[in-house]
GROMACS .gro file of C-alpha atoms in nm:
model
  167
    1MET     CA    1   4.219   1.027   6.181
    2LYS     CA    2   4.143   1.374   6.043
    3LYS     CA    3   4.336   1.290   5.728
    4VAL     CA    4   4.136   0.969   5.677
    5ILE     CA    5   3.804   1.152   5.723
    6ALA     CA    6   3.915   1.433   5.485
    7ALA     CA    7   4.023   1.177   5.224
    8LEU     CA    8   3.694   0.988   5.263
    9ILE     CA    9   3.490   1.309   5.221
   10LEU     CA   10   3.698   1.408   4.915
   11GLY     CA   11   3.645   1.062   4.765
   12LEU     CA   12   3.269   1.082   4.823
   13LEU     CA   13   3.252   1.426   4.659
   14ILE     CA   14   3.443   1.309   4.351
   15GLY     CA   15   3.230   0.994   4.327
   16SER     CA   16   2.900   1.184   4.350
   17ALA     CA   17   3.013   1.437   4.086
   18THR     CA   18   3.093   1.153   3.845
   19THR     CA   19   2.756   0.991   3.910
   20SER     CA   20   2.563   1.314   3.847
   21LEU     CA   21   2.757   1.372   3.524
   22ALA     CA   22   2.667   1.023   3.404
   23ASP     CA   23   2.299   1.086   3.480
   24SER     CA   24   2.293   1.408   3.274
   25SER     CA   25   2.436   1.256   2.954
   26ASP     CA   26   2.193   1.231   2.659
   27SER     CA   27   2.146   0.871   2.563
   28VAL     CA   28   1.855   0.698   2.396
   29GLN     CA   29   1.761   0.339   2.332
   30ALA     CA   30   1.609   0.282   1.990
   31VAL     CA   31   1.515  -0.012   1.772
   32PHE     CA   32   1.498  -0.040   1.394
   33ALA     CA   33   1.154  -0.122   1.256
   34LYS     CA   34   1.010  -0.214   0.917
   35PHE     CA   35   0.686  -0.049   0.807
   36ASN     CA   36   0.459  -0.082   0.506
   37PHE     CA   37   0.383   0.254   0.345
   38VAL     CA   38   0.070   0.312   0.138
   39VAL     CA   39   0.020   0.656  -0.019
   40ASN     CA   40  -0.312   0.725  -0.190
   41GLY     CA   41  -0.372   0.351  -0.218
   42GLU     CA   42  -0.032   0.284  -0.375
   43LYS     CA   43   0.232   0.080  -0.188
   44LYS     CA   44   0.561   0.267  -0.148
   45GLU     CA   45   0.900   0.171  -0.006
   46ILE     CA   46   1.169   0.371   0.167
   47LYS     CA   47   1.538   0.280   0.161
   48THR     CA   48   1.627   0.396   0.513
   49THR     CA   49   1.507   0.183   0.804
   50PRO     CA   50   1.304   0.391   1.051
   51LEU     CA   51   1.386   0.408   1.424
   52VAL     CA   52   1.137   0.364   1.707
   53VAL     CA   53   1.213   0.534   2.039
   54GLU     CA   54   0.972   0.487   2.330
   55GLY     CA   55   0.685   0.409   2.091
   56THR     CA   56   0.749   0.703   1.856
   57SER     CA   57   0.860   0.634   1.499
   58TYR     CA   58   1.133   0.851   1.349
   59LEU     CA   59   1.127   0.853   0.971
   60PRO     CA   60   1.373   0.998   0.716
   61VAL     CA   61   1.227   1.337   0.620
   62ARG     CA   62   1.364   1.343   0.265
   63GLU     CA   63   1.223   1.002   0.169
   64VAL     CA   64   0.884   1.049   0.335
   65SER     CA   65   0.835   1.397   0.188
   66SER     CA   66   0.910   1.256  -0.157
   67LEU     CA   67   0.654   0.978  -0.103
   68LEU     CA   68   0.392   1.238  -0.015
   69GLY     CA   69   0.467   1.455  -0.319
   70TYR     CA   70   0.676   1.724  -0.153
   71GLU     CA   71   1.016   1.861  -0.244
   72LEU     CA   72   1.252   1.909   0.049
   73GLY     CA   73   1.486   2.202   0.086
   74TYR     CA   74   1.727   2.279   0.367
   75ASP     CA   75   1.876   2.613   0.469
   76ASP     CA   76   2.195   2.537   0.660
   77ALA     CA   77   2.236   2.894   0.788
   78THR     CA   78   1.901   2.892   0.968
   79ARG     CA   79   1.875   2.512   1.008
   80THR     CA   80   1.534   2.526   0.839
   81ILE     CA   81   1.369   2.234   0.660
   82LYS     CA   82   1.135   2.354   0.384
   83LEU     CA   83   0.868   2.138   0.224
   84GLU     CA   84   0.704   2.250  -0.101
   85GLN     CA   85   0.427   2.050  -0.267
   86LYS     CA   86   0.528   1.919  -0.608
   87GLN     CA   87   0.316   2.006  -0.907
   88THR     CA   88   0.064   1.739  -0.994
   89VAL     CA   89  -0.103   1.619  -1.308
   90GLY     CA   90  -0.439   1.450  -1.267
   91GLY     CA   91  -0.390   1.446  -0.890
   92LYS     CA   92  -0.061   1.253  -0.918
   93PRO     CA   93   0.283   1.406  -0.853
   94LEU     CA   94   0.485   1.464  -1.166
   95PRO     CA   95   0.739   1.187  -1.224
   96ASP     CA   96   1.103   1.240  -1.133
   97ASN     CA   97   1.207   1.180  -1.494
   98ASN     CA   98   1.122   1.534  -1.600
   99ILE     CA   99   1.410   1.726  -1.755
  100ASN     CA  100   1.560   2.070  -1.728
  101TYR     CA  101   1.636   2.246  -2.053
  102ASN     CA  102   1.820   2.576  -2.102
  103ASP     CA  103   1.597   2.807  -1.895
  104ASN     CA  104   1.583   2.568  -1.593
  105SER     CA  105   1.210   2.513  -1.646
  106GLU     CA  106   1.068   2.172  -1.569
  107TRP     CA  107   0.953   1.957  -1.859
  108ILE     CA  108   0.761   1.630  -1.895
  109SER     CA  109   0.745   1.392  -2.188
  110VAL     CA  110   0.408   1.391  -2.363
  111THR     CA  111   0.413   1.009  -2.340
  112GLU     CA  112   0.438   1.028  -1.959
  113LEU     CA  113   0.173   1.300  -1.956
  114ALA     CA  114  -0.069   1.075  -2.146
  115LYS     CA  115  -0.011   0.800  -1.887
  116LEU     CA  116  -0.093   1.035  -1.599
  117VAL     CA  117  -0.408   1.195  -1.740
  118LYS     CA  118  -0.653   1.108  -2.015
  119VAL     CA  119  -0.513   1.316  -2.295
  120SER     CA  120  -0.431   1.228  -2.649
  121PHE     CA  121  -0.148   1.381  -2.842
  122ARG     CA  122  -0.006   1.381  -3.188
  123ALA     CA  123   0.350   1.494  -3.246
  124ASP     CA  124   0.395   1.559  -3.617
  125PRO     CA  125   0.655   1.830  -3.665
  126PRO     CA  126   0.603   2.115  -3.710
  127GLU     CA  127   0.304   2.065  -3.479
  128LEU     CA  128   0.224   1.909  -3.141
  129THR     CA  129  -0.147   1.867  -3.067
  130ILE     CA  130  -0.273   1.777  -2.719
  131GLN     CA  131  -0.640   1.707  -2.662
  132LYS     CA  132  -0.840   1.652  -2.343
  133GLY     CA  133  -1.209   1.613  -2.416
  134ASP     CA  134  -1.314   1.905  -2.634
  135ASN     CA  135  -1.017   2.115  -2.526
  136VAL     CA  136  -0.742   2.119  -2.792
  137LYS     CA  137  -0.405   2.291  -2.763
  138LYS     CA  138  -0.167   2.318  -3.059
  139TYR     CA  139   0.200   2.404  -3.040
  140LEU     CA  140   0.391   2.492  -3.357
  141TYR     CA  141   0.763   2.421  -3.371
  142PRO     CA  142   0.976   2.603  -3.283
  143ASP     CA  143   0.782   2.678  -2.967
  144PRO     CA  144   0.946   2.775  -2.636
  145ASN     CA  145   0.708   2.533  -2.459
  146VAL     CA  146   0.801   2.224  -2.662
  147VAL     CA  147   1.134   2.051  -2.717
  148ILE     CA  148   1.237   1.726  -2.883
  149SER     CA  149   1.519   1.547  -2.701
  150ASN     CA  150   1.656   1.197  -2.771
  151GLY     CA  151   1.357   1.112  -2.991
  152SER     CA  152   1.096   1.212  -2.729
  153THR     CA  153   0.877   1.520  -2.724
  154PHE     CA  154   0.876   1.719  -2.400
  155ILE     CA  155   0.643   1.998  -2.296
  156LYS     CA  156   0.709   2.273  -2.042
  157ILE     CA  157   0.514   2.195  -1.725
  158ASN     CA  158   0.414   2.558  -1.668
  159SER     CA  159   0.238   2.566  -2.006
  160LEU     CA  160   0.017   2.282  -1.886
  161LYS     CA  161  -0.137   2.516  -1.628
  162GLU     CA  162  -0.282   2.726  -1.909
  163PHE     CA  163  -0.431   2.410  -2.057
  164GLY     CA  164  -0.584   2.311  -1.721
  165LEU     CA  165  -0.386   1.990  -1.673
  166ILE     CA  166  -0.196   2.099  -1.363
  167ASP     CA  167  -0.394   2.066  -1.039
   0.00000   0.00000   0.00000
């Protein structure tokens, strides 16, 4: 009888240990959800489907930060997510089609620039003229702030700050 009671107690101890281990495991129930995103009055889409857990939406940081005009960086050593606001022209984030040229500066085509803000330009080598209202800026080729690539004229984004086009 003592052996039966000892075996029963041992069985109960093992069973309760298994139950408490199952209770401490991290598990979550989530559902996928579709959302409409509107940023500054403009409809945007994300590629990754968000999750909803207990009424809280979990969104992909990289895609949402891009929609809001931020660049995302990640430091693996410190597990730090860094968000930096992108430069803007006329209150709108610069397009992703800017180029990098030699010195790793960012550039934008003057055609795209004219679409973003009310500026006029004339690119007649050896001169690029950009005008916004009464403010006129002339660049003479060769100029470190201007480059012609694949038939398009690009201007260094940092030089636009001097001209007052960067917010």
